JSON list of C-alpha atoms in Angstrom, two decimals:
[
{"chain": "A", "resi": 127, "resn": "UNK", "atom": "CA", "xyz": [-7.06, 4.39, -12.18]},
{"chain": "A", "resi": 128, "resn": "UNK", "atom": "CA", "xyz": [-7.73, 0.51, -12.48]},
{"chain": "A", "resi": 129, "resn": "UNK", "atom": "CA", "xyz": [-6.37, -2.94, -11.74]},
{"chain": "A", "resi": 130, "resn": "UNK", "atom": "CA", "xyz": [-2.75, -4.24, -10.82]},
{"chain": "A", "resi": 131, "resn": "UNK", "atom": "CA", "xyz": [-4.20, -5.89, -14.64]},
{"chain": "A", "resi": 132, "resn": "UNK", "atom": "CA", "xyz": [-4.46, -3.27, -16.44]},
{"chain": "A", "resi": 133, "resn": "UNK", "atom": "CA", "xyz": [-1.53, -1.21, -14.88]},
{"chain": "A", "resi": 134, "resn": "UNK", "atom": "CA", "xyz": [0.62, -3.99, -16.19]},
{"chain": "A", "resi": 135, "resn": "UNK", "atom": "CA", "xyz": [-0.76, -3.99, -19.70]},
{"chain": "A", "resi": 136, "resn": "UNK", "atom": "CA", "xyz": [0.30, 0.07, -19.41]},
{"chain": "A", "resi": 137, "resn": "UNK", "atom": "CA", "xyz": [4.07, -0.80, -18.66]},
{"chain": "A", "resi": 138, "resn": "UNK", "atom": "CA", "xyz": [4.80, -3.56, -21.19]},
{"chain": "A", "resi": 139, "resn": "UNK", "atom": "CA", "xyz": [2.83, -1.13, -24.00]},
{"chain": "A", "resi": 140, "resn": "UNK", "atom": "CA", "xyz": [5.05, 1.54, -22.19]},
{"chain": "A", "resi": 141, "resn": "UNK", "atom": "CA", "xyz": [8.56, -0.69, -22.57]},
{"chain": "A", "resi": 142, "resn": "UNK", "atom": "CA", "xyz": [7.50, -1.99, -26.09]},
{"chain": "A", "resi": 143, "resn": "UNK", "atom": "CA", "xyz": [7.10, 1.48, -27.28]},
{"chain": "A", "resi": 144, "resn": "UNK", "atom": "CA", "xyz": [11.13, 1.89, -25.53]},
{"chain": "A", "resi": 145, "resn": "UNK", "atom": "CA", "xyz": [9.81, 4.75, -23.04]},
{"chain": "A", "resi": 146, "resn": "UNK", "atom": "CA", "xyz": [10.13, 5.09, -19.38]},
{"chain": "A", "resi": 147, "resn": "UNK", "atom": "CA", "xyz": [7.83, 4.99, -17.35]},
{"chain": "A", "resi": 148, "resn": "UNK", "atom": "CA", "xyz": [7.71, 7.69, -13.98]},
{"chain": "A", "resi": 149, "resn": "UNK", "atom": "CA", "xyz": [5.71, 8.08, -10.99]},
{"chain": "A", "resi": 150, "resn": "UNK", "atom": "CA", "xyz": [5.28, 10.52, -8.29]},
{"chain": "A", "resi": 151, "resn": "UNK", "atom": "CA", "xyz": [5.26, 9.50, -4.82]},
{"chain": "A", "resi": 152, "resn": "UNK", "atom": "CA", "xyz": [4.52, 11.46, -2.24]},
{"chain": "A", "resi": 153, "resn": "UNK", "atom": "CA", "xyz": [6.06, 10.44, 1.10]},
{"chain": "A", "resi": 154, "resn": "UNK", "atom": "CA", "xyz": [2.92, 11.98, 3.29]},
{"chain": "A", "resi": 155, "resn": "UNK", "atom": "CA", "xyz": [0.66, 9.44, 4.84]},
{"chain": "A", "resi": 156, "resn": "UNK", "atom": "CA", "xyz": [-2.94, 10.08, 4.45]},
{"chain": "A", "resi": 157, "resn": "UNK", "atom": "CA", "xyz": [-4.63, 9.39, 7.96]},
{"chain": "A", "resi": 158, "resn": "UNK", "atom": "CA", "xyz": [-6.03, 6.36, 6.27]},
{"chain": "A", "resi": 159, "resn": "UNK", "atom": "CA", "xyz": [-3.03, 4.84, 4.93]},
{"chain": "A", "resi": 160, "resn": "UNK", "atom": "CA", "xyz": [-2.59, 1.43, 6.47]},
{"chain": "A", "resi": 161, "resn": "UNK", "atom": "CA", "xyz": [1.30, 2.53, 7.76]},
{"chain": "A", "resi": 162, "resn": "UNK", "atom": "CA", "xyz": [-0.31, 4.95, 9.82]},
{"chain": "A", "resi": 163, "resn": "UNK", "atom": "CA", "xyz": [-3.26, 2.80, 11.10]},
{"chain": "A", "resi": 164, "resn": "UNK", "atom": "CA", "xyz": [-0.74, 0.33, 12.56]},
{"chain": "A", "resi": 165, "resn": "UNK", "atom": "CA", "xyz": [1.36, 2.84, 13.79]},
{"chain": "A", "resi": 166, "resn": "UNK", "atom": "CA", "xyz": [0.06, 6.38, 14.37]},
{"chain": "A", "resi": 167, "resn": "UNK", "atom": "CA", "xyz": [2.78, 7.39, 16.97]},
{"chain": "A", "resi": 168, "resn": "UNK", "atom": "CA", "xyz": [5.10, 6.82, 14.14]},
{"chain": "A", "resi": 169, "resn": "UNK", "atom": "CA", "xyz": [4.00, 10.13, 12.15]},
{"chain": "A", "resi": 170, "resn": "UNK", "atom": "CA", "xyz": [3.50, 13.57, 12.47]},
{"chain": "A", "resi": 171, "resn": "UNK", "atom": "CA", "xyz": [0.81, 15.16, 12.69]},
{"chain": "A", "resi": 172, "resn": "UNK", "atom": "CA", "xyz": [0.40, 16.25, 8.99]},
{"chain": "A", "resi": 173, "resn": "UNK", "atom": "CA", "xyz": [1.48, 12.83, 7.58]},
{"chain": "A", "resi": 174, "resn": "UNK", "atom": "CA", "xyz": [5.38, 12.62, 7.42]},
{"chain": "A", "resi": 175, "resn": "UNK", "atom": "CA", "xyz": [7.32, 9.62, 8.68]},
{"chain": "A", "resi": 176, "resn": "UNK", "atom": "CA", "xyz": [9.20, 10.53, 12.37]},
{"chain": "A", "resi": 177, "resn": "UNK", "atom": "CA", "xyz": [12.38, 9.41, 11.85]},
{"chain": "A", "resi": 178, "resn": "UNK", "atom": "CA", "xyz": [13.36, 8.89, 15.50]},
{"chain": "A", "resi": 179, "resn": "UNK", "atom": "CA", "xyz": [15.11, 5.82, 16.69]},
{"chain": "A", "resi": 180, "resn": "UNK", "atom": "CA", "xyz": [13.52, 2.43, 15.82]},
{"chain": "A", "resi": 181, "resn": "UNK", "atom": "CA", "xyz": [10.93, 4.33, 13.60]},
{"chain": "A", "resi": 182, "resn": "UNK", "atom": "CA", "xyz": [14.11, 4.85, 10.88]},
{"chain": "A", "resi": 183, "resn": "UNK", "atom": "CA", "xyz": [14.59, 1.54, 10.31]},
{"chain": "A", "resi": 184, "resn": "UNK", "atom": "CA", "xyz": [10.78, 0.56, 9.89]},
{"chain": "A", "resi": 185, "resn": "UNK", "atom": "CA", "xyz": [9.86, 3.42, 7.94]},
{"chain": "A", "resi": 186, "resn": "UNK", "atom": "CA", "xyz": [13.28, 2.48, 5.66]},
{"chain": "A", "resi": 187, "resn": "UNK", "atom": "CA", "xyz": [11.73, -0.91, 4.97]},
{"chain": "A", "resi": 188, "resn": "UNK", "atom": "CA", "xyz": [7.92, -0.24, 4.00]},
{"chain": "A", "resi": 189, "resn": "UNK", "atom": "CA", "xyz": [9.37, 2.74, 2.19]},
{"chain": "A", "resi": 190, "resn": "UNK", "atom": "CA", "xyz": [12.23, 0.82, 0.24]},
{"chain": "A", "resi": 191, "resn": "UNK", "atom": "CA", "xyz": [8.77, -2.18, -0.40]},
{"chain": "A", "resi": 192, "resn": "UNK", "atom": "CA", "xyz": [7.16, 0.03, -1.58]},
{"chain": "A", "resi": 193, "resn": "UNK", "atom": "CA", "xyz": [9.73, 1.79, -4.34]},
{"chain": "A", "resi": 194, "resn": "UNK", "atom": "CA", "xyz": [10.89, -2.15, -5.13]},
{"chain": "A", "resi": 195, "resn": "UNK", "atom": "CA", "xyz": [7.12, -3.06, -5.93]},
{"chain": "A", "resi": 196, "resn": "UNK", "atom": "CA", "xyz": [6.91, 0.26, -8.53]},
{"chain": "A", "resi": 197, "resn": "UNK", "atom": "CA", "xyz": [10.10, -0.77, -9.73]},
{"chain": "A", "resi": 198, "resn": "UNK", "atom": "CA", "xyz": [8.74, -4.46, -10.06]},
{"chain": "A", "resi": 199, "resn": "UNK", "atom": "CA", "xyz": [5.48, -2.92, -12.07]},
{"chain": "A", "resi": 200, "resn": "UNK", "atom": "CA", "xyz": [7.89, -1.24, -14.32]},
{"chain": "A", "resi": 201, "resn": "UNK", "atom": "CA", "xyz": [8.79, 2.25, -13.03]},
{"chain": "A", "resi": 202, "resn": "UNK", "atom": "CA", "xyz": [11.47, 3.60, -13.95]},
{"chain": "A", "resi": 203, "resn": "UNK", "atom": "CA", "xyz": [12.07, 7.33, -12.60]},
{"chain": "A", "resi": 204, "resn": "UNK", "atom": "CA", "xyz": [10.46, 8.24, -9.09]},
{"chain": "A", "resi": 205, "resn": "UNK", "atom": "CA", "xyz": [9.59, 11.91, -8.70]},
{"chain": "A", "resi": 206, "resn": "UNK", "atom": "CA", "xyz": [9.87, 12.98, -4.78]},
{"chain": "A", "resi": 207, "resn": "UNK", "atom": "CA", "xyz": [7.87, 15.74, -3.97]},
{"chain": "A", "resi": 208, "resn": "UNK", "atom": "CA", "xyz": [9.29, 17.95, -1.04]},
{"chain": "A", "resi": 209, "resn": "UNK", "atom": "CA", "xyz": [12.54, 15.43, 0.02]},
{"chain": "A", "resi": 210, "resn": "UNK", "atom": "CA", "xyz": [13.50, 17.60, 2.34]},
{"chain": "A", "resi": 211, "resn": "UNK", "atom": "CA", "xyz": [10.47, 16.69, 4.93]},
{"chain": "A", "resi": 212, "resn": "UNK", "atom": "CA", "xyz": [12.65, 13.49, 5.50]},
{"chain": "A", "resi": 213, "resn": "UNK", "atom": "CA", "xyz": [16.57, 13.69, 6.47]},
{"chain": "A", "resi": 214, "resn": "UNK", "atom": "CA", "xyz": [19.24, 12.89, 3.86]},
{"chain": "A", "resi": 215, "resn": "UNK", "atom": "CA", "xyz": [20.69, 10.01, 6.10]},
{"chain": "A", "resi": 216, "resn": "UNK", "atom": "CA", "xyz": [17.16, 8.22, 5.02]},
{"chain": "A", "resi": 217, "resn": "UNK", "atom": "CA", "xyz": [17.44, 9.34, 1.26]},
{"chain": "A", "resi": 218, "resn": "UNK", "atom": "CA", "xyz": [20.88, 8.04, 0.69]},
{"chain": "A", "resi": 219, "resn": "UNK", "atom": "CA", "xyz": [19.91, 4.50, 2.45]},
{"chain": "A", "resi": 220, "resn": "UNK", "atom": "CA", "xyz": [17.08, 4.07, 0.91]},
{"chain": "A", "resi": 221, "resn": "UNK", "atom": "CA", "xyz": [18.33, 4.79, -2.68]},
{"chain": "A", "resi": 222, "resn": "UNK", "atom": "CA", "xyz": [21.62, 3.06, -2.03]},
{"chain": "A", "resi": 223, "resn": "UNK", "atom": "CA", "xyz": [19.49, 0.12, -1.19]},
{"chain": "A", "resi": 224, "resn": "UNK", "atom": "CA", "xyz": [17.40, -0.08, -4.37]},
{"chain": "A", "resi": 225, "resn": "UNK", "atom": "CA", "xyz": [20.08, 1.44, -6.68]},
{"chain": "A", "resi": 226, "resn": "UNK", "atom": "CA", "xyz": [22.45, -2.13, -5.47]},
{"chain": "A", "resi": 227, "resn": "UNK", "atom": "CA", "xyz": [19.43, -4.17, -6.88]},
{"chain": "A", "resi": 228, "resn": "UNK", "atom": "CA", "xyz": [18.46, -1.88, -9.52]},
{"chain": "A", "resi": 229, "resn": "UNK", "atom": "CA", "xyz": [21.34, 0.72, -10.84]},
{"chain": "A", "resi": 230, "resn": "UNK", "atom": "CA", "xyz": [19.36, 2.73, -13.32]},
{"chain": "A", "resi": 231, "resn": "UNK", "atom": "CA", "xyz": [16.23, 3.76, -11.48]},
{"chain": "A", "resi": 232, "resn": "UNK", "atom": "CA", "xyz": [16.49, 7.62, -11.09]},
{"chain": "A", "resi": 233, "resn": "UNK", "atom": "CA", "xyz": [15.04, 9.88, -8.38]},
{"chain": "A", "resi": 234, "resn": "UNK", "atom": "CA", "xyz": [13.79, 13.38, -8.93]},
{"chain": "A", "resi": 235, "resn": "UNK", "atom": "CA", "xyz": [12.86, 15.90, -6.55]},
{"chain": "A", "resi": 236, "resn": "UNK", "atom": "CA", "xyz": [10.60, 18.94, -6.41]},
{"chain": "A", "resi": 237, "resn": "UNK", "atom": "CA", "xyz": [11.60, 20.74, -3.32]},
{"chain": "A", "resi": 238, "resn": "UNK", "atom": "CA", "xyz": [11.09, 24.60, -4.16]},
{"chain": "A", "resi": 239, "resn": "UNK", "atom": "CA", "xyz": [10.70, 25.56, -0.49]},
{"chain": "A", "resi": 240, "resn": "UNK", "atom": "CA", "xyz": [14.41, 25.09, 0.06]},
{"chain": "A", "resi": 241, "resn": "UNK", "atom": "CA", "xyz": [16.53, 25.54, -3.04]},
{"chain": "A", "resi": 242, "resn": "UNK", "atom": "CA", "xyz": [19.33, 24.99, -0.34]},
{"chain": "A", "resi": 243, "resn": "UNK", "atom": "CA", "xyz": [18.57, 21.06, -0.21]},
{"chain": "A", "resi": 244, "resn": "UNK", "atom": "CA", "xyz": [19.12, 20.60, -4.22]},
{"chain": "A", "resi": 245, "resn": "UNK", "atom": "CA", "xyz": [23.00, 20.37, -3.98]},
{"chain": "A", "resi": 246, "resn": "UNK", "atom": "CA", "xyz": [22.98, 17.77, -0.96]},
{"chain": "A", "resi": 247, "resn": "UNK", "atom": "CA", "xyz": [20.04, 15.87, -2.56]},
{"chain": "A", "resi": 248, "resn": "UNK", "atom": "CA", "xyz": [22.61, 15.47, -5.88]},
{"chain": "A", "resi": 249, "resn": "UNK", "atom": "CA", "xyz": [24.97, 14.19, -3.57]},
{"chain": "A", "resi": 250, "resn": "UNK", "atom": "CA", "xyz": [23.18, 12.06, -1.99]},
{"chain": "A", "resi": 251, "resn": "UNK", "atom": "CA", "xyz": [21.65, 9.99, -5.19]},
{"chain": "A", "resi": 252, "resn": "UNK", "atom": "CA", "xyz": [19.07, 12.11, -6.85]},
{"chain": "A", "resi": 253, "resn": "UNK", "atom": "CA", "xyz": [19.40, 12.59, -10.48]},
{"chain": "A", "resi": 254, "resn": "UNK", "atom": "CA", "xyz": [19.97, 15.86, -12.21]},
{"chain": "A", "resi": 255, "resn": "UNK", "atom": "CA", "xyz": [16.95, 18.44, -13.34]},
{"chain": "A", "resi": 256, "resn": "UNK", "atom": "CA", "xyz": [17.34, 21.08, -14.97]},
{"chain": "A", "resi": 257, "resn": "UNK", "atom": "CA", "xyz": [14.68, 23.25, -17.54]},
{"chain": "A", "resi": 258, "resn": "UNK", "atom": "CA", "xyz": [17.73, 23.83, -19.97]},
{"chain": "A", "resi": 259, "resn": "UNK", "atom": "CA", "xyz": [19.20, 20.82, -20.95]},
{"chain": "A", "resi": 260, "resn": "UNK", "atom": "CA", "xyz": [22.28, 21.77, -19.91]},
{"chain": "A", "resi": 261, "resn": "UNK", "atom": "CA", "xyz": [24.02, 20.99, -16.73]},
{"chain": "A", "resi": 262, "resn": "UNK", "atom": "CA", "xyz": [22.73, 22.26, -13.33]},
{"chain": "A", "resi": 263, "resn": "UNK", "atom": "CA", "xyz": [22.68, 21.65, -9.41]},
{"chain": "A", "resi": 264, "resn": "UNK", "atom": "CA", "xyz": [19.91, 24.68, -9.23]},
{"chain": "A", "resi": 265, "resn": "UNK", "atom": "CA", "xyz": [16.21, 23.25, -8.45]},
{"chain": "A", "resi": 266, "resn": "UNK", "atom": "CA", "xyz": [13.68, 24.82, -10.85]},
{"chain": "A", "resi": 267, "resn": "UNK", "atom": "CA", "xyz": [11.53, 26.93, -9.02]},
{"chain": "A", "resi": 268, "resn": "UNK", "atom": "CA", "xyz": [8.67, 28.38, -10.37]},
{"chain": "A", "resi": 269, "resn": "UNK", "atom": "CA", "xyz": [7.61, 31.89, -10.08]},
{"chain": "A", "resi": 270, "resn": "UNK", "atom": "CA", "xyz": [3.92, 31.65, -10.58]},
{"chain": "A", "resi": 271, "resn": "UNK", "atom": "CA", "xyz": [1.71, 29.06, -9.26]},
{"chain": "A", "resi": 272, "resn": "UNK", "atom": "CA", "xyz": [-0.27, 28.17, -12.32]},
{"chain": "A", "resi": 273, "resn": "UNK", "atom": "CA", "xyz": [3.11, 28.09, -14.59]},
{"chain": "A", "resi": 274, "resn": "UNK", "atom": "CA", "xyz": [3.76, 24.29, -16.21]},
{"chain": "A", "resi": 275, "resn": "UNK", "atom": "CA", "xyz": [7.25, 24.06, -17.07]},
{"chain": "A", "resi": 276, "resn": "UNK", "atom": "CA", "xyz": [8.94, 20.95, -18.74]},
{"chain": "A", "resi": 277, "resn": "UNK", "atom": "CA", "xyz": [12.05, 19.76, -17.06]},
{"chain": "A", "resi": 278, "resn": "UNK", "atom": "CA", "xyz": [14.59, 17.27, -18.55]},
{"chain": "A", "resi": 279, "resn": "UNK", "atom": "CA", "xyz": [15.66, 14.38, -16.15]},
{"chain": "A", "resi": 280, "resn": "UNK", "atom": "CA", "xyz": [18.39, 12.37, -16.09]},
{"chain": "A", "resi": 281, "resn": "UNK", "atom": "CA", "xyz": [20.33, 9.66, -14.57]},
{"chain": "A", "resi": 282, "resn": "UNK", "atom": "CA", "xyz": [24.10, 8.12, -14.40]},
{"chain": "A", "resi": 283, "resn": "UNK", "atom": "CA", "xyz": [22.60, 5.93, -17.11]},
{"chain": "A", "resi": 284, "resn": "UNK", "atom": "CA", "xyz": [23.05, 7.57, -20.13]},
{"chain": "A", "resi": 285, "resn": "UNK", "atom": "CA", "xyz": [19.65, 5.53, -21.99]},
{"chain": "A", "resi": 286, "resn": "UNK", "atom": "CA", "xyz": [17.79, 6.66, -19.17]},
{"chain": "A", "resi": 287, "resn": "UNK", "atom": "CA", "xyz": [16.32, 10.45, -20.41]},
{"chain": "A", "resi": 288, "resn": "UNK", "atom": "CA", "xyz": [13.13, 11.87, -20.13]},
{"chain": "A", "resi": 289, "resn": "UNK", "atom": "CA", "xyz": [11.12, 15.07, -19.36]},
{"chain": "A", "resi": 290, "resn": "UNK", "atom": "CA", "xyz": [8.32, 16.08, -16.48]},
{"chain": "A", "resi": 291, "resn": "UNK", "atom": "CA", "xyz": [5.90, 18.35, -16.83]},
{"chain": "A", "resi": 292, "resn": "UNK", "atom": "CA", "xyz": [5.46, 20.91, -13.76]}
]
């Protein structure tokens, strides 16, 4: 919570220190959200991006702004929370997209209402989780609501490792 100011004095204190720096975006629109203002046909009911026809393309470009300005800011790692409210088609544009421009950003996910997504999310351009350290293509799921968990991520770049708590 603050200024575009004092976000920026967080990331270079962040990169000086040689850390990463993640951030969660959900891909929900609040009914507020200026996206859905101009466009309200262009969402469902609860928020999520309709993919139909010309919608694709336009939500694929305010989408793929909006990860290149985080990126710009100095994120590093982009944690997707339920991935598989949006097709797989738009996952693997809109990473390939950023990934030519920027080849080490990583993508997470946290989809543990389909455990069945996690292999085709791997394939698509998300980076590996796993609670272990050790290689995995299973989703954590947790088996109480109020249990944190830390989870090691990591990308094709082998510099780029951190953890997330859930």
């Amino acid at each position: 919570l603050g200024d575009a100011l004092s976000f920026g004095e967080l990331a270079a204190t962040i990169s000086h220190q040689r850390k990463i720096l993640g951030l969660a975006i959900p891909m929900k629109c609040s009914p507020e959200h200026p996206f859905r203002l101009k466009e309200p046909g262009a969402f469902s009911r609860d928020g999520t991006p309709l993919l139909d026809g010309r919608n694709r393309q336009r939500h694929l470009e305010n989408w793929e702004a909006i990860f290149r300005y985080w990126i710009v800011q100095g994120i590093d790692i982009f944690e997707i929370p339920d991935p598989g409210q949006l097709s797989p088609a738009f996952w693997q544009s809109l990473i390939r997209s950023i990934r030519d421009d920027f080849p080490d950003i990583a993508f997470t996910a946290r989809d543990n209402s389909d455990p069945e997504i996690w292999p085709n999310l791997l394939g698509i351009g998300f980076s590996t989780l796993n609670a272990s350290g050790e290689a995995t293509t299973d989703i954590p799921v947790l088996t109480t609501p109020d249990q944190e968990r830390e989870i090691l991520c990591t990308s094709s770049n082998p510099l780029l490792i951190t953890s997330i708590r859930m």
